[in-house]
Amino acid sequence: MTGMIGARAAPPKHKSVEWYTPAWIFDRLGLQFDLDPSSPHDYVTAVPAKTKYTIFDDGLSKQWTGRVWMNPPYGPDTGFWMRRLIAHGDGIALVFSRTDAEWFQEAMASASATLLIKGRIAFVPGH
């Protein structure tokens, strides 16, 4: 990291905090899902889920059934979403590898499988 002292990141080109899962992820998984509990309200995503809850539905408080796909909102509430998926017991979460976070450690301990993707995913920018 030589030469990086005092360096600042370039300003973001996109101001939204919403970033959506690219279709290639679902193409490679080859799975259908029963629920996406954290789906965007203003964008049709590539998530192959029968039921989608948006922020207006409050997916954390709704009933979860079947196989769940979750690309949760990031921030201080990520742990709530992950703990809900752990309690549900059937699903896939796409999350940062935050090995220092308690929710990440809990998820790793309860997961039946883990896949680490090399590099960074080019997410679809929100509105």
PDB file of C-alpha atoms in Angstrom, residues 40-119:
ATOM      1  CA  PRO A  40     -36.390  -3.643  -3.919  1.00  0.00           C
ATOM      2  CA  HIS A  41     -39.759  -1.928  -4.236  1.00  0.00           C
ATOM      3  CA  ASP A  42     -38.993  -0.008  -7.419  1.00  0.00           C
ATOM      4  CA  TYR A  43     -37.000  -2.426  -9.537  1.00  0.00           C
ATOM      5  CA  VAL A  44     -37.692  -5.793 -11.145  1.00  0.00           C
ATOM      6  CA  THR A  45     -34.781  -7.985 -10.104  1.00  0.00           C
ATOM      7  CA  ALA A  46     -33.421 -11.189 -11.602  1.00  0.00           C
ATOM      8  CA  VAL A  47     -34.246 -13.072  -8.385  1.00  0.00           C
ATOM      9  CA  PRO A  48     -36.242 -16.203  -9.322  1.00  0.00           C
ATOM     10  CA  ALA A  49     -38.524 -16.081  -6.266  1.00  0.00           C
ATOM     11  CA  LYS A  50     -42.272 -16.765  -6.101  1.00  0.00           C
ATOM     12  CA  THR A  51     -42.811 -14.181  -3.350  1.00  0.00           C
ATOM     13  CA  LYS A  52     -40.919 -10.929  -2.858  1.00  0.00           C
ATOM     14  CA  TYR A  53     -41.188  -8.643   0.154  1.00  0.00           C
ATOM     15  CA  THR A  54     -40.104  -5.029  -0.148  1.00  0.00           C
ATOM     16  CA  ILE A  55     -39.292  -2.419   2.467  1.00  0.00           C
ATOM     17  CA  PHE A  56     -43.009  -1.592   2.544  1.00  0.00           C
ATOM     18  CA  ASP A  57     -43.826  -5.195   3.512  1.00  0.00           C
ATOM     19  CA  ASP A  58     -41.224  -5.337   6.310  1.00  0.00           C
ATOM     20  CA  GLY A  59     -39.740  -8.691   5.340  1.00  0.00           C
ATOM     21  CA  LEU A  60     -38.255  -9.237   8.797  1.00  0.00           C
ATOM     22  CA  SER A  61     -41.698  -9.367  10.405  1.00  0.00           C
ATOM     23  CA  LYS A  62     -43.404 -11.496   7.724  1.00  0.00           C
ATOM     24  CA  GLN A  63     -43.634 -15.282   7.661  1.00  0.00           C
ATOM     25  CA  TRP A  64     -40.819 -16.991   5.764  1.00  0.00           C
ATOM     26  CA  THR A  65     -41.507 -20.281   4.010  1.00  0.00           C
ATOM     27  CA  GLY A  66     -39.514 -22.543   1.729  1.00  0.00           C
ATOM     28  CA  ARG A  67     -36.155 -21.761   0.182  1.00  0.00           C
ATOM     29  CA  VAL A  68     -35.123 -18.137   0.739  1.00  0.00           C
ATOM     30  CA  TRP A  69     -32.826 -15.946  -1.337  1.00  0.00           C
ATOM     31  CA  MET A  70     -31.438 -12.974   0.526  1.00  0.00           C
ATOM     32  CA  ASN A  71     -29.182 -10.127  -0.509  1.00  0.00           C
ATOM     33  CA  PRO A  72     -29.905  -8.173   2.676  1.00  0.00           C
ATOM     34  CA  PRO A  73     -29.697  -4.443   3.208  1.00  0.00           C
ATOM     35  CA  TYR A  74     -26.196  -3.658   4.443  1.00  0.00           C
ATOM     36  CA  GLY A  75     -25.540  -1.615   7.522  1.00  0.00           C
ATOM     37  CA  PRO A  76     -26.415  -1.896  11.193  1.00  0.00           C
ATOM     38  CA  ASP A  77     -29.417  -4.167  10.493  1.00  0.00           C
ATOM     39  CA  THR A  78     -27.557  -6.846   8.528  1.00  0.00           C
ATOM     40  CA  GLY A  79     -27.247  -8.983  11.651  1.00  0.00           C
ATOM     41  CA  PHE A  80     -31.038  -9.022  12.141  1.00  0.00           C
ATOM     42  CA  TRP A  81     -31.527 -10.294   8.585  1.00  0.00           C
ATOM     43  CA  MET A  82     -28.831 -12.934   8.924  1.00  0.00           C
ATOM     44  CA  ARG A  83     -30.135 -14.179  12.262  1.00  0.00           C
ATOM     45  CA  ARG A  84     -33.606 -14.452  10.763  1.00  0.00           C
ATOM     46  CA  LEU A  85     -32.255 -16.589   7.914  1.00  0.00           C
ATOM     47  CA  ILE A  86     -30.316 -18.739  10.389  1.00  0.00           C
ATOM     48  CA  ALA A  87     -33.510 -19.298  12.414  1.00  0.00           C
ATOM     49  CA  HIS A  88     -35.441 -20.104   9.229  1.00  0.00           C
ATOM     50  CA  GLY A  89     -32.829 -22.676   8.257  1.00  0.00           C
ATOM     51  CA  ASP A  90     -33.376 -22.893   4.486  1.00  0.00           C
ATOM     52  CA  GLY A  91     -31.823 -20.375   2.169  1.00  0.00           C
ATOM     53  CA  ILE A  92     -28.892 -18.617   0.619  1.00  0.00           C
ATOM     54  CA  ALA A  93     -27.513 -15.237   1.639  1.00  0.00           C
ATOM     55  CA  LEU A  94     -25.221 -13.135  -0.501  1.00  0.00           C
ATOM     56  CA  VAL A  95     -23.181 -11.081   1.950  1.00  0.00           C
ATOM     57  CA  PHE A  96     -19.779  -9.495   2.343  1.00  0.00           C
ATOM     58  CA  SER A  97     -17.162 -11.692   3.953  1.00  0.00           C
ATOM     59  CA  ARG A  98     -17.187  -9.744   7.229  1.00  0.00           C
ATOM     60  CA  THR A  99     -15.269 -12.248   9.316  1.00  0.00           C
ATOM     61  CA  ASP A 100     -15.048  -9.813  12.233  1.00  0.00           C
ATOM     62  CA  ALA A 101     -18.843  -9.442  12.510  1.00  0.00           C
ATOM     63  CA  GLU A 102     -20.708 -11.530  15.065  1.00  0.00           C
ATOM     64  CA  TRP A 103     -23.538 -12.244  12.584  1.00  0.00           C
ATOM     65  CA  PHE A 104     -20.979 -13.569  10.089  1.00  0.00           C
ATOM     66  CA  GLN A 105     -19.499 -15.943  12.662  1.00  0.00           C
ATOM     67  CA  GLU A 106     -22.996 -17.157  13.618  1.00  0.00           C
ATOM     68  CA  ALA A 107     -23.858 -17.733   9.962  1.00  0.00           C
ATOM     69  CA  MET A 108     -20.647 -19.643   9.288  1.00  0.00           C
ATOM     70  CA  ALA A 109     -21.240 -21.870  12.319  1.00  0.00           C
ATOM     71  CA  SER A 110     -24.772 -22.757  11.205  1.00  0.00           C
ATOM     72  CA  ALA A 111     -24.256 -22.986   7.431  1.00  0.00           C
ATOM     73  CA  SER A 112     -24.319 -26.347   5.687  1.00  0.00           C
ATOM     74  CA  ALA A 113     -22.184 -24.904   2.868  1.00  0.00           C
ATOM     75  CA  THR A 114     -20.214 -21.749   2.118  1.00  0.00           C
ATOM     76  CA  LEU A 115     -19.046 -20.373  -1.216  1.00  0.00           C
ATOM     77  CA  LEU A 116     -16.456 -17.626  -1.400  1.00  0.00           C
ATOM     78  CA  ILE A 117     -16.365 -15.813  -4.721  1.00  0.00           C
ATOM     79  CA  LYS A 118     -12.993 -14.681  -6.034  1.00  0.00           C
ATOM     80  CA  GLY A 119     -12.841 -10.950  -6.597  1.00  0.00           C
TER      81      GLY A 119
END
